[in-house]
Coordinates of N, CA and C in Angstrom, one line a residue:
M595 N 85.3 83.6 113.1 CA 85.2 84.4 111.9 C 86.3 85.5 111.9
I596 N 86.7 85.8 110.8 CA 87.8 86.8 110.6 C 87.3 88.0 109.8
R597 N 87.6 89.2 110.3 CA 87.3 90.4 109.6 C 88.6 91.1 109.1
V598 N 88.7 91.5 107.9 CA 89.9 92.2 107.3 C 89.4 93.6 106.9
D599 N 90.1 94.6 107.3 CA 89.8 96.0 107.0 C 91.0 96.7 106.4
G600 N 90.9 97.3 105.3 CA 92.0 98.1 104.7 C 91.8 99.6 104.9
H601 N 92.9 100.3 105.2 CA 92.8 101.7 105.6 C 93.9 102.5 104.8
V602 N 93.7 103.8 104.6 CA 94.6 104.7 104.0 C 94.7 106.0 104.8
A603 N 96.0 106.5 104.9 CA 96.2 107.8 105.6 C 95.5 108.9 104.9
G604 N 95.1 109.9 105.6 CA 94.3 111.0 105.1 C 95.0 111.9 104.0
D605 N 96.3 111.8 103.9 CA 97.0 112.7 103.0 C 97.3 112.0 101.6
Y606 N 96.7 110.8 101.5 CA 96.9 110.0 100.2 C 96.3 110.8 99.1
E607 N 97.0 111.1 98.0 CA 96.5 111.8 96.9 C 96.0 110.9 95.8
G608 N 96.6 109.7 95.6 CA 96.2 108.8 94.6 C 96.5 109.3 93.2
E609 N 95.8 108.7 92.3 CA 95.9 109.1 90.9 C 94.6 109.5 90.4
G610 N 93.9 110.4 91.1 CA 92.6 110.9 90.7 C 91.5 109.8 90.8
I611 N 90.6 109.8 89.9 CA 89.5 108.9 90.0 C 89.9 107.5 89.5
E612 N 91.1 107.4 88.9 CA 91.6 106.1 88.4 C 92.0 105.2 89.5
Y613 N 92.6 105.7 90.6 CA 93.1 104.8 91.7 C 93.1 105.7 92.9
S614 N 91.9 105.7 93.6 CA 91.7 106.5 94.8 C 92.1 105.7 96.0
A615 N 91.9 106.4 97.2 CA 92.1 105.8 98.5 C 91.2 104.5 98.6
W616 N 90.0 104.5 98.0 CA 89.1 103.4 98.1 C 89.7 102.2 97.4
E617 N 90.3 102.3 96.2 CA 91.0 101.2 95.5 C 92.2 100.7 96.3
L618 N 93.0 101.7 96.8 CA 94.1 101.3 97.6 C 93.8 100.5 98.9
S619 N 92.8 101.0 99.6 CA 92.4 100.3 100.8 C 91.7 98.9 100.5
S620 N 91.0 98.8 99.4 CA 90.5 97.6 99.0 C 91.6 96.6 98.6
D621 N 92.6 97.1 97.9 CA 93.7 96.2 97.5 C 94.4 95.7 98.7
R622 N 94.6 96.6 99.7 CA 95.3 96.1 100.9 C 94.5 95.0 101.7
A623 N 93.2 95.3 101.8 CA 92.4 94.3 102.5 C 92.3 93.0 101.7
H624 N 92.2 93.0 100.4 CA 92.1 91.8 99.7 C 93.5 91.1 99.6
G625 N 94.5 91.9 99.6 CA 95.9 91.3 99.6 C 96.1 90.5 100.9
A626 N 95.7 91.1 102.0 CA 95.8 90.4 103.3 C 95.0 89.1 103.3
R627 N 93.7 89.2 102.8 CA 92.9 88.0 102.7 C 93.5 86.9 101.9
R628 N 94.1 87.3 100.7 CA 94.7 86.3 99.9 C 95.9 85.6 100.6
L629 N 96.7 86.4 101.3 CA 97.8 85.9 102.1 C 97.3 84.9 103.2
L630 N 96.2 85.3 103.9 CA 95.7 84.5 104.9 C 95.2 83.2 104.3
Q631 N 94.5 83.2 103.2 CA 94.1 82.0 102.5 C 95.2 81.1 102.1
Y632 N 96.3 81.7 101.6 CA 97.5 81.0 101.2 C 98.0 80.2 102.4
Y633 N 97.9 80.7 103.6 CA 98.4 80.1 104.8 C 97.4 79.2 105.5
G634 N 96.2 79.0 104.8 CA 95.3 78.0 105.4 C 94.0 78.5 105.9
I635 N 93.7 79.8 105.9 CA 92.4 80.2 106.3 C 91.4 80.0 105.2
R636 N 90.3 79.3 105.4 CA 89.3 79.0 104.4 C 88.4 80.2 104.1
E637 N 87.9 80.3 102.9 CA 87.1 81.5 102.5 C 85.9 81.6 103.4
A638 N 85.3 80.5 103.8 CA 84.1 80.5 104.7 C 84.4 81.1 106.1
Q639 N 85.7 81.2 106.4 CA 86.0 81.8 107.8 C 86.1 83.3 107.8
F640 N 85.9 83.9 106.7 CA 85.9 85.4 106.6 C 84.5 85.9 106.8
S641 N 84.3 86.9 107.7 CA 83.0 87.5 107.9 C 82.9 88.7 107.0
S642 N 84.0 89.4 106.8 CA 84.0 90.5 105.9 C 85.4 90.9 105.5
V643 N 85.5 91.5 104.3 CA 86.8 92.2 103.8 C 86.3 93.5 103.3
T644 N 86.8 94.6 104.0 CA 86.2 95.9 103.8 C 87.3 97.0 103.5
A645 N 87.0 97.9 102.6 CA 87.8 99.0 102.3 C 87.2 100.2 103.0
H646 N 88.0 101.0 103.7 CA 87.6 102.1 104.5 C 88.1 103.4 103.8
G647 N 88.9 103.4 102.8 CA 89.4 104.6 102.2 C 90.2 105.4 103.3
K648 N 89.9 106.7 103.3 CA 90.5 107.6 104.3 C 89.7 107.8 105.6
R649 N 88.6 107.0 105.7 CA 87.8 107.1 106.9 C 88.4 106.3 108.0
D650 N 88.0 106.4 109.2 CA 88.3 105.6 110.3 C 89.8 105.6 110.7
S651 N 90.3 106.8 110.8 CA 91.7 107.0 111.3 C 91.8 106.5 112.7
L652 N 93.0 106.2 113.1 CA 93.3 105.8 114.5 C 93.0 107.0 115.3
P653 N 92.4 106.8 116.5 CA 91.9 108.0 117.3 C 93.0 108.8 117.9
W654 N 94.2 108.3 118.1 CA 95.2 109.0 118.9 C 96.3 109.6 118.0
V655 N 96.1 109.5 116.7 CA 97.1 110.1 115.8 C 96.5 111.0 114.7
H656 N 97.2 111.8 114.1 CA 96.7 112.7 113.1 C 96.3 111.8 111.9
E657 N 95.2 112.2 111.2 CA 94.7 111.4 110.1 C 95.7 111.2 109.0
S658 N 96.7 112.0 108.8 CA 97.7 111.8 107.7 C 98.9 111.0 108.2
D659 N 98.9 110.6 109.5 CA 100.1 109.8 110.0 C 100.2 108.5 109.3
E660 N 101.4 108.1 109.0 CA 101.6 106.8 108.3 C 101.0 105.6 109.0
S661 N 100.8 105.7 110.3 CA 100.2 104.5 111.0 C 98.8 104.2 110.5
N662 N 98.2 105.2 109.8 CA 96.8 105.0 109.3 C 96.9 104.3 107.9
D663 N 98.1 104.0 107.4 CA 98.2 103.2 106.2 C 98.4 101.7 106.8
R664 N 97.2 101.0 106.9 CA 97.3 99.8 107.6 C 96.2 98.8 107.1
V665 N 96.3 97.6 107.6 CA 95.3 96.6 107.5 C 95.0 96.1 108.9
S666 N 93.8 96.0 109.2 CA 93.4 95.5 110.5 C 92.8 94.1 110.3
I667 N 93.2 93.1 111.1 CA 92.7 91.8 111.1 C 92.1 91.5 112.4
S668 N 90.8 91.2 112.5 CA 90.1 91.0 113.7 C 89.4 89.6 113.8
L669 N 89.5 89.0 114.9 CA 88.7 87.8 115.2 C 87.3 88.2 115.7
V670 N 86.3 87.7 115.1 CA 84.9 88.0 115.4 C 84.3 86.8 116.1
L671 N 83.9 86.9 117.3 CA 83.3 85.8 118.0 C 81.8 85.7 117.6
S672 N 81.4 84.4 117.3 CA 80.0 84.2 116.9 C 79.1 84.2 118.1
E673 N 79.6 84.1 119.3 CA 78.7 84.1 120.5 C 79.6 84.8 121.6
P674 N 78.9 85.3 122.6 CA 79.6 86.0 123.7 C 80.6 85.0 124.3
F675 N 81.8 85.5 124.7 CA 82.8 84.7 125.4 C 82.9 85.1 126.8
D676 N 82.7 84.1 127.7 CA 82.9 84.3 129.1 C 84.1 83.6 129.6
E677 N 85.2 84.5 129.9 CA 86.5 83.9 130.2 C 86.4 83.1 131.5
Y678 N 85.6 83.5 132.5 CA 85.5 82.8 133.7 C 84.9 81.4 133.5
E679 N 83.9 81.3 132.7 CA 83.2 80.1 132.4 C 84.2 79.2 131.6
A680 N 85.0 79.7 130.7 CA 85.9 78.9 129.9 C 87.0 78.3 130.8
L681 N 87.5 79.1 131.8 CA 88.5 78.6 132.7 C 87.9 77.5 133.6
N682 N 86.7 77.6 134.0 CA 86.1 76.6 134.8 C 85.8 75.3 134.0
E683 N 85.6 75.4 132.7 CA 85.3 74.2 131.9 C 86.6 73.4 131.8
T684 N 87.8 74.0 131.8 CA 89.0 73.3 131.6 C 89.5 72.6 132.9
N685 N 89.0 73.0 134.0 CA 89.5 72.4 135.3 C 88.6 71.3 135.8

């Protein structure tokens, strides 16, 4: 499963209530989802597509840093993964 999260830096002003950080982060997440689907990821493979607005800044940078203008794409395991067991199965 794939999780897509859209984020916006804390200093984003937007255009008032018309187009806030929530809309921008949603557009980023859905844009990434559409691109992934274009390149072959099926809709059923997505576990979530989420807008985070100005929340959830990266922990090691200031909230207004441009690195917080981002999309995160994560692989979500449906069951626990044991690397040792997986290596032994291939040998």
